[in-house]
CSV table of C-alpha atoms in Angstrom, one decimal:
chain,number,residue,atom,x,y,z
A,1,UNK,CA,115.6,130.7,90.3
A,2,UNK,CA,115.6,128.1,87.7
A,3,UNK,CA,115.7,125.2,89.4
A,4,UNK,CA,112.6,122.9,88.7
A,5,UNK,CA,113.4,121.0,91.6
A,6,UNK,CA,111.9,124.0,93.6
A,7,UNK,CA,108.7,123.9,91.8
A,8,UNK,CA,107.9,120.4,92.5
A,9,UNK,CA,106.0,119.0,95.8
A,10,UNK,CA,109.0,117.8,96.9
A,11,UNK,CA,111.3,121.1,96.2
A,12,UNK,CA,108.3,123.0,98.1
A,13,UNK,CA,108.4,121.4,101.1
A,14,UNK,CA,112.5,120.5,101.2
A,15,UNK,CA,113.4,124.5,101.0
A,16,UNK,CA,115.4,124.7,104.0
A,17,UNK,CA,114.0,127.4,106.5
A,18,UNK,CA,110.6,127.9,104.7
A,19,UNK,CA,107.6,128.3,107.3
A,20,UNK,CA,104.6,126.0,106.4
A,21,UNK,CA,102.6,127.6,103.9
A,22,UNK,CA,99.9,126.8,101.8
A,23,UNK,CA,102.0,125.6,99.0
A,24,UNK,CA,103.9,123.1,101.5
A,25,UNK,CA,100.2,121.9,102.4
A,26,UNK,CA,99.6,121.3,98.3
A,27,UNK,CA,102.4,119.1,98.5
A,28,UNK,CA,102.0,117.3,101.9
A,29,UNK,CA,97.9,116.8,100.0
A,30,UNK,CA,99.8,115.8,96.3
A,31,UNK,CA,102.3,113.0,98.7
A,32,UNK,CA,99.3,111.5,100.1
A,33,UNK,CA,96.6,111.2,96.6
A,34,UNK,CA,99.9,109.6,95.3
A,35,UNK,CA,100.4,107.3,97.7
A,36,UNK,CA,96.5,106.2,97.1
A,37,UNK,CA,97.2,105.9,93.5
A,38,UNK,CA,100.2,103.9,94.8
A,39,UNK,CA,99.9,102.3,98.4
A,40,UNK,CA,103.1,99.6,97.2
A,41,UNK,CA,104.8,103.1,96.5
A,42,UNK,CA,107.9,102.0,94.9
A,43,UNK,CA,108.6,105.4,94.3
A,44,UNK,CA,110.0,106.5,98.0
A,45,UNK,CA,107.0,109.1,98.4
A,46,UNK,CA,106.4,108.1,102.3
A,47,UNK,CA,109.4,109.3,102.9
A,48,UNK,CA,109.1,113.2,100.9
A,49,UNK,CA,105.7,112.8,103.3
A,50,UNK,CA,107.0,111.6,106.9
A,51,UNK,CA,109.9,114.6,106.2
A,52,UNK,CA,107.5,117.3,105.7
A,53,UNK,CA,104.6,115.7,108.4
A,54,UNK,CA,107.8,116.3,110.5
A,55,UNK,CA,109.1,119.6,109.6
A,56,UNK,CA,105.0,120.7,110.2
A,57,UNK,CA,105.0,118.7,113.7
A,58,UNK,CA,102.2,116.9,112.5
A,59,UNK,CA,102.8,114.1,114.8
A,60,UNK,CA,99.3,112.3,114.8
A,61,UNK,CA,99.7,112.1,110.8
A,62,UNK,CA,103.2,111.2,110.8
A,63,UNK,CA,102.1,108.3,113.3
A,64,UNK,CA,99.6,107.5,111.2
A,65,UNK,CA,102.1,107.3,108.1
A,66,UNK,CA,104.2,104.8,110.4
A,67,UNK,CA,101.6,102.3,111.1
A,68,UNK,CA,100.9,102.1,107.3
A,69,UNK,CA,104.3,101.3,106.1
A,70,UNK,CA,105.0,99.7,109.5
A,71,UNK,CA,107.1,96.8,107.8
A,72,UNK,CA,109.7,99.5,106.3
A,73,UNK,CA,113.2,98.8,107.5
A,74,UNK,CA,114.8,102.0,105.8
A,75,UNK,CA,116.9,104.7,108.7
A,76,UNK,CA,114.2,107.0,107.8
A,77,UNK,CA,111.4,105.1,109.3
A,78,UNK,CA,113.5,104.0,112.4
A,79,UNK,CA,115.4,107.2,113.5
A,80,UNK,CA,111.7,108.7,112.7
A,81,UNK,CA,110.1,106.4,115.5
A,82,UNK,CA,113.0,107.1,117.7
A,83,UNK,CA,112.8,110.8,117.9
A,84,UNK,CA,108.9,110.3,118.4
A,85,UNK,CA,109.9,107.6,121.1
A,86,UNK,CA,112.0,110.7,122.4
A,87,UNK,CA,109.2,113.5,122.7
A,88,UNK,CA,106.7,111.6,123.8
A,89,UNK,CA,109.6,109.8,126.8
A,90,UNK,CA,108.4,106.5,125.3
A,91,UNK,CA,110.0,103.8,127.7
A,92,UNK,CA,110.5,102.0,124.4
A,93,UNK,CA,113.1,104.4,123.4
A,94,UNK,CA,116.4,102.8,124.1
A,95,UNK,CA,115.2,99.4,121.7
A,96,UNK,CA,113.8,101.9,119.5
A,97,UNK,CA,117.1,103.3,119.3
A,98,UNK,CA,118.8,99.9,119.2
A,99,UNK,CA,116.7,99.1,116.2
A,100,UNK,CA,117.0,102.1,114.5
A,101,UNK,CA,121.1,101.9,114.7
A,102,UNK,CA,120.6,98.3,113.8
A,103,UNK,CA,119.2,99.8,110.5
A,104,UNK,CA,122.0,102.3,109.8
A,105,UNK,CA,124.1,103.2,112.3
A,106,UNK,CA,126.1,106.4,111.3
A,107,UNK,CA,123.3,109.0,111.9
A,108,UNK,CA,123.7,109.6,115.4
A,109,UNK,CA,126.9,110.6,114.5
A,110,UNK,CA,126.2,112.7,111.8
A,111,UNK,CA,123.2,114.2,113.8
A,112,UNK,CA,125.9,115.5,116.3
A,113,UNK,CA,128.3,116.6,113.9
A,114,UNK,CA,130.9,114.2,114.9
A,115,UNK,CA,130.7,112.5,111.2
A,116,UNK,CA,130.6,114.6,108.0
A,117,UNK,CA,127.9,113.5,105.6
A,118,UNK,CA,128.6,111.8,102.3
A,119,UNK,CA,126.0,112.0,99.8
A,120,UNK,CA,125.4,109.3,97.3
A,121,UNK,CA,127.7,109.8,94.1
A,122,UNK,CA,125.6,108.0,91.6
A,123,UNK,CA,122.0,109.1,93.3
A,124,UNK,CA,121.2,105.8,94.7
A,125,UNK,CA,121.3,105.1,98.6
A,126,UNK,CA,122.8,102.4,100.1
A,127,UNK,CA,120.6,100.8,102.9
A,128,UNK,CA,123.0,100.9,106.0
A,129,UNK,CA,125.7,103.4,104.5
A,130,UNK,CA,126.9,106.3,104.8
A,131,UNK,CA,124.7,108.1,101.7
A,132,UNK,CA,121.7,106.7,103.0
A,133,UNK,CA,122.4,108.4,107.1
A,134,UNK,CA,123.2,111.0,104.8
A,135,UNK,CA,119.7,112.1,103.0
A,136,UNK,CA,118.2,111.1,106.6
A,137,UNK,CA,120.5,113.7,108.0
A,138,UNK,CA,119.8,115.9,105.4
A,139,UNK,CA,116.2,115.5,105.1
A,140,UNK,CA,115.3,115.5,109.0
A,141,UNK,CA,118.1,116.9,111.0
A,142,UNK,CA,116.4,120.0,111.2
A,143,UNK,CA,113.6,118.4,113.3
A,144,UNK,CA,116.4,116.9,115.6
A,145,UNK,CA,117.9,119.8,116.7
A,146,UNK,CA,114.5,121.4,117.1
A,147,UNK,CA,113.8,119.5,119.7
A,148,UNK,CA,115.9,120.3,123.2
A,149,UNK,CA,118.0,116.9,124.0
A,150,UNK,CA,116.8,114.8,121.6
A,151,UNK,CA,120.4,114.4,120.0
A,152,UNK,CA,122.1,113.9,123.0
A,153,UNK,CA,119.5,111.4,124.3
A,154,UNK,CA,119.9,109.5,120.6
A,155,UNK,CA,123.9,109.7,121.1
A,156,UNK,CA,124.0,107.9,125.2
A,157,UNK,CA,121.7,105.0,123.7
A,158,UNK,CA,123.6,104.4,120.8
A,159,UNK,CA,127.0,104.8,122.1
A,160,UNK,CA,128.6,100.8,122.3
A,161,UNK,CA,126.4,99.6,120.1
A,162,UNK,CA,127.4,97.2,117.3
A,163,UNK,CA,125.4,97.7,113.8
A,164,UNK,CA,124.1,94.3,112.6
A,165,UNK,CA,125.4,93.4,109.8
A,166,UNK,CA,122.5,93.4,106.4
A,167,UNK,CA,122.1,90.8,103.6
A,168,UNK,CA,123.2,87.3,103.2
A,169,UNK,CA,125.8,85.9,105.7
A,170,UNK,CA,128.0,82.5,105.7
């Protein structure tokens, strides 16, 4: 294969149905010096990290990873802390969930298959659309369905709820 992507930290770790291996640890090890080298990260490289801290079930670091970027309002970060509010039955989970549909709130259905996903046409995401549930999906829907329930539970505590609406209002 040609593709350079693959050769990359990220392309390492985002192979679909790769075990951990050392080379996915090289990676996890290169997200975090760059993050040192750049703790504003204005390049999205929490999120390459909290996706393969996940897919290693490296809860304790992706907890960790959290707290640091604890202000971060992306899907990512809140579907993250709901799934963690769901393994570890945190009694938190159903405002967890509310805030994490608050922050986007079409990737419970395309976590259950009842939406299809739509990828972002110009390779920008759109916070609260459908391109941004999409590389969520995409990215760390494996680690949903890993874990027995977890969809369902994410699906009964969102169902009725009414996304907020973002940015400026009149």
């Amino acid at each position: 294969m040609n593709d350079t992507r693959c050769r990359s930290p990220h392309g390492i770790v985002a192979r679909s149905g790769a075990p951990f291996t050392g080379e996915q640890q090289a990676a996890i090890d290169h997200y975090r010096a760059m993050l040192i080298l750049n703790p504003n990260d204005n390049q999205g490289i929490r999120y390459l990290l909290a996706s393969a801290l996940l897919q290693r079930d490296d809860l304790a670091g992706l907890k960790v990873l959290l707290r640091q970027y604890e202000g971060d309002g992306s899907a990512a970060w809140a579907y993250t802390l709901a799934l963690i509010a769901y393994r570890e039955q945190d009694p938190r989970g159903p405002a967890i969930v509310r805030e994490a549909w608050e922050s986007n709130s079409h990737v419970p259905a395309m976590l259950a298959g009842l939406k299809r996903l739509v990828p972002s046409r110009d390779g920008y995401i759109s916070m609260g659309g459908e391109d941004e549930a999409t590389a969520y999906v995409e990215e760390n829907g494996a680690a949903w369905r890993a874990i027995p329930g977890a969809i369902d539970w994410l699906a009964e505590r969102s169902t009725g709820l009414k996304p907020r609406h973002r940015g400026c209002q009149s």
